[in-house]
Coordinates of C-alpha atoms in Angstrom, one line a residue:
M1 CA -49.4 7.6 -13.0
A2 CA -51.7 8.1 -16.0
D3 CA -52.6 5.0 -18.0
H4 CA -51.3 6.4 -21.2
L5 CA -47.9 7.2 -19.6
Q6 CA -47.7 3.7 -18.2
A7 CA -48.4 2.2 -21.6
A8 CA -45.7 4.4 -23.2
L9 CA -43.2 3.4 -20.6
N10 CA -44.1 -0.3 -21.0
G11 CA -43.2 0.2 -24.7
V12 CA -39.7 1.5 -24.0
P13 CA -37.0 -1.1 -24.6
A14 CA -35.2 -0.1 -21.4
A15 CA -36.1 -1.2 -17.8
I16 CA -37.6 1.8 -16.0
F17 CA -39.0 2.3 -12.5
T18 CA -40.0 5.4 -10.5
F19 CA -40.0 6.1 -6.8
D20 CA -40.7 9.0 -4.4
Q21 CA -38.7 10.9 -1.9
S22 CA -39.2 8.1 0.7
L23 CA -37.9 5.5 -1.8
N24 CA -41.4 4.0 -2.1
L25 CA -41.8 2.2 -5.5
I26 CA -44.4 3.9 -7.7
F27 CA -44.1 2.2 -11.0
A28 CA -42.0 -0.5 -12.8
N29 CA -42.4 -1.2 -16.5
D30 CA -42.6 -4.6 -18.1
R31 CA -38.9 -4.6 -19.1
V32 CA -38.0 -4.8 -15.4
T33 CA -39.2 -8.3 -15.6
T34 CA -37.7 -9.3 -18.9
L35 CA -34.5 -7.4 -18.7
L36 CA -33.6 -7.4 -15.0
G37 CA -35.1 -10.8 -14.1
A38 CA -37.7 -9.8 -11.6
A39 CA -40.6 -12.3 -11.5
P40 CA -44.0 -10.7 -12.0
E41 CA -45.4 -12.1 -8.8
Q42 CA -42.3 -10.8 -6.9
L43 CA -42.6 -7.4 -8.6
A44 CA -46.2 -7.1 -7.5
E45 CA -45.1 -7.4 -3.8
C46 CA -42.3 -4.8 -4.0
S47 CA -43.1 -1.7 -2.1
T48 CA -39.6 0.0 -2.0
V49 CA -36.7 0.5 -4.4
F50 CA -34.6 -2.0 -2.4
D51 CA -37.4 -4.6 -2.6
L52 CA -37.2 -4.3 -6.3
L53 CA -33.4 -4.5 -6.5
A54 CA -33.5 -7.6 -4.3
A55 CA -36.0 -9.2 -6.7
C56 CA -33.9 -8.5 -9.8
K57 CA -32.0 -11.7 -10.5
G58 CA -30.2 -10.1 -13.4
L59 CA -28.4 -7.8 -11.0
D60 CA -25.6 -9.0 -8.8
Y61 CA -24.9 -7.9 -5.2
V62 CA -22.4 -5.2 -6.2
T63 CA -24.7 -3.7 -8.9
A64 CA -27.7 -3.6 -6.6
Q65 CA -25.7 -2.0 -3.8
R66 CA -24.2 0.6 -6.3
V67 CA -27.7 1.4 -7.6
G68 CA -29.1 1.7 -4.1
G69 CA -26.3 4.0 -3.1
A70 CA -26.8 6.2 -6.2
V71 CA -30.6 6.3 -5.5
L72 CA -30.0 7.3 -1.9
A73 CA -27.5 10.0 -2.8
A74 CA -29.8 11.4 -5.4
T75 CA -32.8 11.4 -3.1
A76 CA -30.9 12.9 -0.2
S77 CA -29.5 15.8 -2.2
N78 CA -32.7 16.3 -4.1
E79 CA -30.8 16.4 -7.4
P80 CA -29.1 13.7 -9.5
R81 CA -25.6 14.1 -8.2
H82 CA -24.3 11.1 -10.1
P83 CA -24.1 11.6 -13.9
P84 CA -25.2 8.7 -16.2
I85 CA -23.0 5.8 -15.3
A86 CA -22.7 2.2 -16.6
L87 CA -22.8 -0.9 -14.4
S88 CA -22.1 -4.5 -15.1
P89 CA -24.0 -7.3 -13.3
G90 CA -21.0 -9.2 -12.1
D91 CA -20.5 -12.5 -14.0
A92 CA -23.6 -12.1 -16.0
K93 CA -23.4 -11.5 -19.8
T94 CA -25.6 -8.4 -19.8
A95 CA -24.2 -4.9 -19.6
F96 CA -26.3 -2.0 -18.6
N97 CA -26.1 1.8 -18.7
L98 CA -27.9 3.3 -15.7
Q99 CA -29.4 6.8 -15.5
I100 CA -31.1 8.4 -12.5
S101 CA -33.1 11.6 -13.2
K102 CA -35.8 13.7 -11.6
S103 CA -39.3 13.1 -13.1
G104 CA -41.3 15.5 -11.0
S105 CA -41.3 17.7 -7.9
D106 CA -40.5 14.7 -5.7
H107 CA -40.4 11.7 -8.0
W108 CA -37.3 10.0 -9.5
M109 CA -36.8 7.7 -12.4
V110 CA -34.2 5.0 -12.9
L111 CA -33.5 3.7 -16.4
F112 CA -31.5 0.6 -17.3
E113 CA -30.5 0.3 -20.9
D114 CA -29.1 -3.0 -22.3
V115 CA -25.9 -2.1 -24.1
T116 CA -24.6 -5.7 -24.4
A117 CA -25.0 -5.9 -28.2
R118 CA -23.5 -2.5 -28.8
R119 CA -20.4 -3.3 -26.6
A120 CA -20.1 -6.7 -28.3
A121 CA -20.1 -5.0 -31.7
E122 CA -17.4 -2.6 -30.6
S123 CA -15.4 -5.4 -29.2
E124 CA -15.6 -7.4 -32.4
A125 CA -14.3 -4.4 -34.3
I126 CA -11.0 -4.8 -32.4
P127 CA -8.6 -7.4 -33.9
Q128 CA -7.6 -10.3 -31.7
T129 CA -4.0 -9.1 -31.7
L130 CA -5.1 -5.9 -30.1
R131 CA -7.3 -7.5 -27.4
D132 CA -6.4 -8.8 -24.0
P133 CA -7.2 -12.5 -24.1
L134 CA -8.4 -12.7 -20.4
T135 CA -10.7 -9.8 -20.1
G136 CA -11.5 -9.1 -23.8
L137 CA -10.5 -5.5 -23.3
P138 CA -8.3 -3.6 -25.7
N139 CA -4.6 -4.2 -24.8
R140 CA -1.7 -1.9 -24.3
K141 CA -0.8 -1.7 -28.0
H142 CA -4.3 -0.8 -29.0
L143 CA -4.5 1.9 -26.4
N144 CA -1.1 3.3 -27.5
D145 CA -2.4 3.6 -31.0
R146 CA -5.6 5.2 -29.8
I147 CA -3.7 7.7 -27.7
A148 CA -1.5 8.7 -30.6
D149 CA -4.6 9.3 -32.8
V150 CA -6.7 11.0 -30.1
V151 CA -4.0 13.3 -28.7
A152 CA -2.9 14.3 -32.2
T153 CA -6.4 15.7 -32.9
V154 CA -7.0 17.4 -29.6
I155 CA -3.6 19.0 -28.5
G156 CA -4.2 22.7 -28.2
R157 CA -8.0 22.4 -28.7
T158 CA -9.6 20.2 -26.0
Q159 CA -8.5 17.9 -23.2
V160 CA -7.9 14.2 -22.9
W161 CA -7.4 12.5 -19.6
M162 CA -5.7 9.2 -18.8
I163 CA -6.3 7.3 -15.6
L164 CA -4.0 4.4 -14.8
V165 CA -5.5 1.9 -12.4
D166 CA -3.4 -0.4 -10.2
L167 CA -5.1 -2.9 -8.0
D168 CA -4.2 -2.9 -4.3
R169 CA -3.8 -6.2 -2.4
F170 CA -4.3 -8.2 -5.6
K171 CA -1.1 -10.2 -5.2
T172 CA -2.5 -11.6 -2.0
V173 CA -5.5 -13.0 -3.9
N174 CA -3.2 -14.9 -6.3
D175 CA -0.9 -16.1 -3.4
T176 CA -3.7 -17.3 -1.2
L177 CA -6.6 -18.4 -3.5
G178 CA -4.7 -19.2 -6.7
H179 CA -4.4 -17.7 -10.1
P180 CA -7.8 -19.0 -11.4
I181 CA -9.6 -17.0 -8.7
G182 CA -7.2 -14.0 -9.5
D183 CA -8.1 -14.2 -13.2
A184 CA -11.8 -14.2 -12.3
V185 CA -11.3 -11.1 -10.3
L186 CA -9.5 -9.4 -13.2
K187 CA -12.4 -10.2 -15.5
I188 CA -14.9 -8.6 -13.1
V189 CA -12.6 -5.6 -12.7
G190 CA -12.6 -5.2 -16.4
R191 CA -16.4 -5.3 -16.5
R192 CA -16.8 -2.9 -13.6
L193 CA -14.4 -0.4 -15.2
T194 CA -16.2 -0.6 -18.5
S195 CA -19.6 -0.3 -16.9
A196 CA -18.6 2.6 -14.7
M197 CA -17.5 4.7 -17.8
R198 CA -19.4 6.3 -20.7
D199 CA -19.4 4.6 -24.1
S200 CA -17.2 7.4 -25.4
D201 CA -14.5 6.5 -22.9
E202 CA -12.0 3.8 -23.6
V203 CA -10.8 1.1 -21.1
A204 CA -7.8 -1.2 -21.6
R205 CA -5.9 -3.8 -19.7
L206 CA -2.2 -3.2 -19.7
G207 CA -1.2 -6.5 -18.2
G208 CA -1.1 -8.0 -14.7
D209 CA -3.4 -6.0 -12.4
E210 CA -2.9 -2.7 -14.3
F211 CA -5.7 -1.1 -16.4
A212 CA -5.9 2.3 -18.2
L213 CA -8.8 4.6 -19.1
L214 CA -8.8 7.3 -21.8
I215 CA -11.4 10.0 -21.2
R216 CA -12.5 12.8 -23.5
G217 CA -14.9 15.7 -22.9
R218 CA -14.3 16.3 -19.2
P219 CA -12.3 19.5 -19.2
E220 CA -12.4 20.2 -15.5
P221 CA -10.2 18.3 -13.0
E222 CA -13.0 18.1 -10.5
A223 CA -15.1 16.2 -13.0
V224 CA -12.3 13.7 -13.5
A225 CA -11.8 13.5 -9.7
T226 CA -15.5 12.5 -9.4
V227 CA -14.9 9.7 -11.9
A228 CA -11.8 8.6 -10.0
R229 CA -13.7 8.5 -6.7
R230 CA -16.5 6.4 -8.4
L231 CA -13.9 4.0 -9.8
I232 CA -12.3 3.5 -6.3
D233 CA -15.7 2.9 -4.9
V234 CA -16.8 0.4 -7.6
L235 CA -13.5 -1.5 -7.5
G236 CA -13.4 -1.6 -3.7
R237 CA -16.7 -3.3 -3.4
P238 CA -16.6 -7.1 -2.5
Y239 CA -16.1 -9.8 -5.1
L240 CA -17.9 -13.1 -4.5
I241 CA -16.2 -15.9 -6.5
E242 CA -16.6 -19.6 -5.9
G243 CA -17.7 -18.9 -2.3
H244 CA -14.8 -16.6 -1.5
L245 CA -15.6 -13.0 -0.5
I246 CA -12.7 -11.0 -1.8
H247 CA -11.8 -7.4 -0.9
I248 CA -9.2 -5.4 -2.9
G249 CA -8.7 -1.7 -3.6
A250 CA -7.3 0.5 -6.3
S251 CA -4.7 3.3 -6.7
L252 CA -5.2 5.7 -9.6
G253 CA -2.8 8.1 -11.4
I254 CA -4.3 10.8 -13.6
A255 CA -2.7 12.9 -16.3
S256 CA -4.0 15.4 -18.8
S257 CA -3.1 16.1 -22.4
Q258 CA -2.6 19.8 -21.4
D259 CA 0.6 18.8 -19.7
I260 CA 2.2 17.1 -22.7
S261 CA 3.7 17.8 -26.1
E262 CA 4.0 14.2 -27.3
H263 CA 1.4 11.4 -26.9
D264 CA 3.7 9.0 -25.1
H265 CA 4.1 11.6 -22.3
L266 CA 0.5 11.0 -21.3
F267 CA 1.4 7.4 -20.1
K268 CA 4.6 8.6 -18.4
N269 CA 2.8 11.4 -16.5
A270 CA -0.1 9.1 -15.4
D271 CA 2.5 6.6 -14.2
L272 CA 4.2 9.2 -12.1
A273 CA 0.9 10.2 -10.6
L274 CA 0.1 6.5 -9.9
Y275 CA 3.4 6.2 -8.0
A276 CA 2.4 9.2 -5.9
A277 CA -1.0 7.7 -5.1
K278 CA 0.7 4.4 -4.0
K279 CA 3.1 6.3 -1.9
A280 CA 0.2 8.3 -0.3
G281 CA -1.2 5.1 1.1
R282 CA -3.0 3.4 -1.8
N283 CA -6.8 3.2 -2.4
T284 CA -6.6 6.8 -3.5
F285 CA -5.8 8.9 -6.6
S286 CA -3.3 11.5 -7.6
F287 CA -3.1 14.1 -10.4
F288 CA 0.2 14.6 -12.2
D289 CA 2.2 17.6 -11.1
P290 CA 5.3 18.7 -12.9
A291 CA 7.3 18.5 -9.7
M292 CA 6.7 14.7 -9.9
E293 CA 9.0 14.6 -12.9
A294 CA 11.8 16.3 -11.1
R295 CA 11.5 14.0 -8.2
A296 CA 11.4 11.0 -10.6
H297 CA 14.7 12.1 -12.2
K298 CA 16.3 12.6 -8.8
R299 CA 15.0 9.1 -7.7
R300 CA 16.3 7.5 -10.9
A301 CA 19.7 9.1 -10.4
M302 CA 19.8 7.9 -6.8
E303 CA 18.8 4.4 -7.9
I304 CA 21.7 4.3 -10.4
D305 CA 24.2 5.5 -7.8
L306 CA 22.8 3.0 -5.2
R307 CA 23.4 0.1 -7.6
K308 CA 27.0 1.2 -8.0
A309 CA 27.5 1.8 -4.2
I310 CA 27.8 -1.9 -3.3
A311 CA 30.4 -2.6 -6.0
L312 CA 32.3 0.6 -5.1
R313 CA 32.2 -0.2 -1.4
Q314 CA 30.6 3.2 -0.5
F315 CA 28.7 1.8 2.5
E316 CA 30.1 2.0 6.0
L317 CA 28.8 1.2 9.5
H318 CA 28.5 3.5 12.4
Y319 CA 27.9 2.2 15.9
Q320 CA 25.8 3.6 18.7
P321 CA 26.3 2.3 22.2
Q322 CA 23.7 0.7 24.4
I323 CA 24.2 1.4 28.1
D324 CA 23.2 -0.5 31.2
L325 CA 22.4 2.2 33.8
D326 CA 22.8 0.0 36.8
L327 CA 26.2 -1.3 35.8
N328 CA 27.3 1.9 34.1
T329 CA 28.7 -0.1 31.2
I330 CA 28.4 -0.5 27.5
T331 CA 26.6 -3.8 26.8
G332 CA 26.3 -3.5 23.1
F333 CA 26.3 -1.4 19.9
E334 CA 23.7 -1.0 17.3
A335 CA 25.1 -1.1 13.7
L336 CA 23.7 1.6 11.5
V337 CA 24.5 1.7 7.8
R338 CA 25.6 4.9 6.1
W339 CA 26.2 5.6 2.5
R340 CA 29.2 7.8 1.7
H341 CA 28.2 9.3 -1.6
P342 CA 31.1 10.8 -3.7
E343 CA 29.1 14.0 -4.3
H344 CA 26.5 14.2 -1.5
G345 CA 28.6 13.1 1.4
L346 CA 27.2 10.9 4.1
V347 CA 23.7 9.8 3.3
P348 CA 21.6 8.7 6.3
P349 CA 19.6 5.5 6.0
N350 CA 16.2 7.1 5.9
D351 CA 17.2 8.7 2.6
F352 CA 18.1 5.5 0.8
I353 CA 16.8 2.4 2.6
P354 CA 13.2 2.7 1.4
L355 CA 14.5 2.9 -2.2
A356 CA 16.8 0.0 -1.6
E357 CA 13.8 -2.0 -0.3
E358 CA 11.7 -1.0 -3.3
I359 CA 14.2 -2.0 -6.0
G360 CA 15.4 -5.2 -4.2
L361 CA 18.9 -4.1 -3.2
I362 CA 18.2 -4.3 0.5
V363 CA 19.0 -8.0 0.6
A364 CA 22.6 -7.4 -0.7
I365 CA 23.0 -4.4 1.6
G366 CA 21.7 -6.4 4.5
E367 CA 24.1 -9.3 3.9
W368 CA 27.0 -6.8 3.8
V369 CA 25.9 -5.2 7.1
L370 CA 25.7 -8.6 8.8
R371 CA 29.2 -9.6 7.6
E372 CA 30.8 -6.3 8.5
A373 CA 29.1 -6.0 11.9
C374 CA 30.2 -9.5 12.9
R375 CA 33.7 -8.9 11.6
D376 CA 33.9 -5.6 13.7
A377 CA 32.3 -7.0 16.9
V378 CA 34.6 -10.0 17.2
H379 CA 37.4 -7.6 18.3
W380 CA 35.3 -6.0 21.1
P381 CA 35.3 -7.3 24.7
E382 CA 33.3 -10.5 25.0
S383 CA 30.6 -8.8 27.1
I384 CA 29.7 -6.4 24.3
S385 CA 27.2 -7.5 21.6
V386 CA 26.3 -6.0 18.2
A387 CA 22.7 -5.4 17.1
V388 CA 21.7 -5.4 13.4
N389 CA 18.5 -4.2 11.9
V390 CA 16.9 -6.7 9.4
S391 CA 14.4 -5.3 6.9
P392 CA 11.0 -7.0 6.4
C393 CA 12.0 -7.5 2.8
Q394 CA 14.9 -9.8 3.8
F395 CA 12.3 -12.1 5.3
E396 CA 10.7 -12.7 1.9
N397 CA 13.3 -15.5 1.7
A398 CA 13.6 -16.3 5.3
A399 CA 15.7 -19.4 4.8
A400 CA 18.3 -17.4 2.8
L401 CA 18.4 -14.8 5.6
V402 CA 19.2 -17.5 8.2
T403 CA 21.9 -18.9 5.9
S404 CA 23.5 -15.4 5.6
I405 CA 23.5 -15.0 9.4
E406 CA 25.1 -18.4 9.8
K407 CA 27.8 -17.6 7.2
A408 CA 28.5 -14.2 8.8
L409 CA 29.0 -15.8 12.2
K410 CA 31.2 -18.5 10.9
A411 CA 33.4 -16.2 8.7
S412 CA 34.0 -13.8 11.6
G413 CA 34.2 -16.2 14.5
L414 CA 31.7 -14.2 16.5
P415 CA 29.7 -16.3 18.9
G416 CA 26.0 -16.4 18.1
N417 CA 25.0 -15.0 21.5
R418 CA 26.9 -11.8 20.7
L419 CA 24.7 -11.0 17.7
E420 CA 21.3 -9.5 18.1
V421 CA 18.8 -9.2 15.3
E422 CA 16.3 -6.4 15.5
I423 CA 13.0 -6.7 13.6
T424 CA 9.9 -4.6 13.5
E425 CA 6.5 -6.2 14.2
S426 CA 5.5 -5.8 10.6
V427 CA 7.8 -8.8 9.9
L428 CA 5.4 -11.0 11.7
L429 CA 2.5 -9.9 9.7
R430 CA 3.7 -11.6 6.5
K431 CA 4.2 -15.3 5.9
E432 CA 4.0 -15.8 9.7
S433 CA 4.9 -19.5 9.7
A434 CA 8.1 -19.0 7.6
V435 CA 9.1 -16.0 9.7
L436 CA 8.7 -17.9 13.0
S437 CA 10.6 -20.8 11.6
A438 CA 13.4 -18.5 10.7
L439 CA 13.4 -16.8 14.1
H440 CA 13.7 -20.2 15.8
A441 CA 16.5 -21.1 13.5
M442 CA 18.4 -17.9 14.4
R443 CA 17.7 -18.7 18.1
A444 CA 19.3 -22.2 17.5
L445 CA 22.4 -20.4 16.4
G446 CA 22.5 -18.5 19.7
V447 CA 21.4 -15.3 18.1
R448 CA 19.1 -13.0 20.2
I449 CA 16.0 -11.4 18.8
A450 CA 14.8 -7.9 19.6
M451 CA 11.5 -6.2 18.7
D452 CA 12.3 -2.7 17.5
D453 CA 10.0 0.3 17.6
F454 CA 7.7 -1.4 20.1
G455 CA 4.4 0.4 20.7
T456 CA 4.2 2.0 17.3
G457 CA 2.3 -0.8 15.6
Y458 CA -1.3 -2.0 16.0
S459 CA -0.6 -5.5 17.2
S460 CA 2.4 -5.4 19.4
L461 CA 1.0 -7.4 22.3
S462 CA -0.2 -10.2 20.1
Q463 CA 3.1 -10.3 18.3
L464 CA 5.0 -10.6 21.7
S465 CA 3.0 -13.7 22.4
S466 CA 3.8 -15.3 19.1
F467 CA 7.6 -15.5 19.7
P468 CA 9.8 -15.4 22.8
F469 CA 11.7 -12.2 22.1
D470 CA 14.9 -11.5 24.1
K471 CA 14.5 -7.7 24.1
I472 CA 11.9 -5.0 23.6
K473 CA 13.1 -1.7 22.2
I474 CA 10.9 1.2 23.5
D475 CA 10.3 3.5 20.6
R476 CA 11.9 7.0 20.8
S477 CA 8.4 8.6 20.5
F478 CA 7.7 7.5 24.1
V479 CA 11.1 8.8 25.3
T480 CA 11.4 12.4 23.8
S481 CA 10.1 15.2 26.0
K482 CA 7.6 16.4 23.5
G483 CA 3.9 15.8 24.2
D484 CA 2.3 14.7 27.4
C485 CA 5.0 13.3 29.7
K486 CA 2.4 11.9 32.0
D487 CA 1.1 9.6 29.2
Q488 CA 4.7 8.8 28.1
N489 CA 5.7 7.9 31.6
A490 CA 2.7 5.5 32.0
I491 CA 3.5 3.8 28.7
V492 CA 7.2 3.4 29.5
R493 CA 6.3 1.9 33.0
A494 CA 3.8 -0.4 31.4
I495 CA 6.3 -1.7 28.7
T496 CA 9.0 -2.1 31.3
A497 CA 6.7 -4.1 33.6
L498 CA 5.5 -6.2 30.6
G499 CA 9.1 -7.0 29.7
I500 CA 9.9 -8.1 33.3
S501 CA 6.8 -10.3 33.4
L502 CA 7.6 -11.9 30.1
G503 CA 11.3 -12.3 30.9
M504 CA 12.4 -9.9 28.2
A505 CA 14.9 -7.1 28.5
T506 CA 13.8 -3.6 27.7
I507 CA 15.8 -0.7 26.3
A508 CA 14.7 2.8 25.6
E509 CA 16.1 4.4 22.4
G510 CA 16.4 8.1 21.5
V511 CA 17.5 9.4 24.9
E512 CA 19.0 12.8 24.2
T513 CA 18.9 14.8 27.4
S514 CA 19.6 14.4 31.1
E515 CA 16.0 15.1 31.8
E516 CA 14.8 12.3 29.5
L517 CA 17.4 10.0 31.1
A518 CA 16.2 10.8 34.6
R519 CA 12.6 10.3 33.6
I520 CA 13.3 7.0 31.8
R521 CA 15.2 5.7 34.8
A522 CA 12.5 6.8 37.2
N523 CA 10.0 4.7 35.2
G524 CA 12.0 1.5 35.7
C525 CA 14.0 1.3 32.4
T526 CA 17.7 0.7 33.1
S527 CA 19.0 0.1 29.5
V528 CA 19.2 3.1 27.2
Q529 CA 20.6 4.3 23.9
G530 CA 20.7 7.8 22.4
Y531 CA 22.7 11.0 21.7
H532 CA 22.9 11.7 25.4
F533 CA 25.7 9.1 25.6
S534 CA 27.0 9.1 22.0
R535 CA 26.0 9.7 18.4
P536 CA 26.6 6.7 16.1
L537 CA 30.4 6.5 15.6
P538 CA 32.6 5.1 12.7
I539 CA 34.4 1.9 13.7
E540 CA 37.7 3.8 14.1
Q541 CA 36.2 5.6 17.2
V542 CA 34.5 2.6 18.8
D543 CA 37.6 1.3 20.6
G544 CA 38.2 4.7 22.2
L545 CA 34.6 4.9 23.4
I546 CA 34.8 1.4 25.0
A547 CA 38.2 2.2 26.6
G548 CA 36.8 5.4 28.1
F549 CA 33.9 3.6 29.7
A550 CA 36.1 0.8 30.8
A551 CA 38.5 3.2 32.6
R552 CA 35.7 4.7 34.6
H553 CA 33.5 1.6 35.0
P554 CA 34.7 -2.0 34.8
I555 CA 33.1 -4.0 32.0
A556 CA 30.5 -6.3 33.5
T557 CA 31.2 -10.0 33.4
P558 CA 28.5 -11.8 31.4
Q559 CA 26.1 -13.7 33.5
A560 CA 25.5 -17.4 32.7
A561 CA 22.3 -18.1 30.8

């Protein structure tokens, strides 16, 4: 590099360095030392871009990694794929704008501009009443005012985008590390969001772990999608706070002013898109689609009806028999809740249980199911038990769940050993000590515990060793004739053998055909449940089903424990 060019670059108030296609460092101006904190003697020893980044004490781990990633991407593609972006050095007070550009046929230039003073001045211009006290960002009221002003000037002429940001797994940070650490994470999130956006964009904290961004001048959805991907990347990088390495993610909902007629619709549409992103698995983003509004209205109507359903006694239980193939008898019934809607008829659980879990009604519904199932089962022969599914949400207050089971048994007079509680392995992945204590308390009441949907989770074997289950329910996906029967047969044989070795009963659910029954039986499983024997029946038909079995096959006498 010519001496006169080096002198000119040394006079620039920004930190600048250049490198070649192989990431070899060519030049770094004096401001790299004063602005980014690289000691002159260290700088002299740097031969690559990453040597320099490691030497810059003014950059934290996240910023250095992000710059390195941008450098590599630009170099690999031979063009600056990343538009000018802003980055914040973690807990430091300095904020930078970063630009990567081509400076020759095979040379690249990185420029860090200190924008701390400018951002401070902009922040000071916002009254304290319109600023979030934790992060210093504008608050919801300020953003609402800005949206009203901005949208009023652009509707019909240009485009404004809103991105709502909701942090994934943030609650776990507060629960496990405490709120001070959580607050520190939120501060860094605020800085990362601000630094990842242009100065013309606006960033606000809405409260809790929710943030919002208002973007102008990006008319194409793909340009906004690029911003969204960058935000997910930046927010998903680790946070090092007081020795804790923290990993969270973010879900984003995106809406455009083109889809609205009033400014407050921008928030509503972005919120609907955010809900879709969370439902899609989190750590992703979703654009608003008008169909989302129709689904939201339908969901809201169902929520209102669902809240009424308990008071109006619209729920009922249907029972599906569980058969012992060796004894040819009914050994139990699984209680399955149904909602008899006054307009839509009988609503299956898959259509309303997820909503009930989301809005917190599942606890009340679950308590009703327990009481009703015990009240019905007490009139059956003593050799027949009843199985009740318990939602993971009911284990949020595990002690209350045990109390409700105890009350249901006492009120009905049903012996504890005739009640079986079915749980999925996801239950054991949350608050494990409290869950295990609850399961042992249920066992002390005589209640049996079954693991439902076995084989569909990622940690079934480890969960089996954490608690002595009474029964394993082989998931229907291993029973149906679809797919490779050879693999299904091997899995069923393995689960059955595992149950025998651990002293746990096994039952295959979802048996619908005689072929499936023969195959399941040939693979060693002698307890089954499914449409081949009976669909779930209302309580009025259960006695008839029991009597029919009893007439053909005597009910087995329960064996002593």
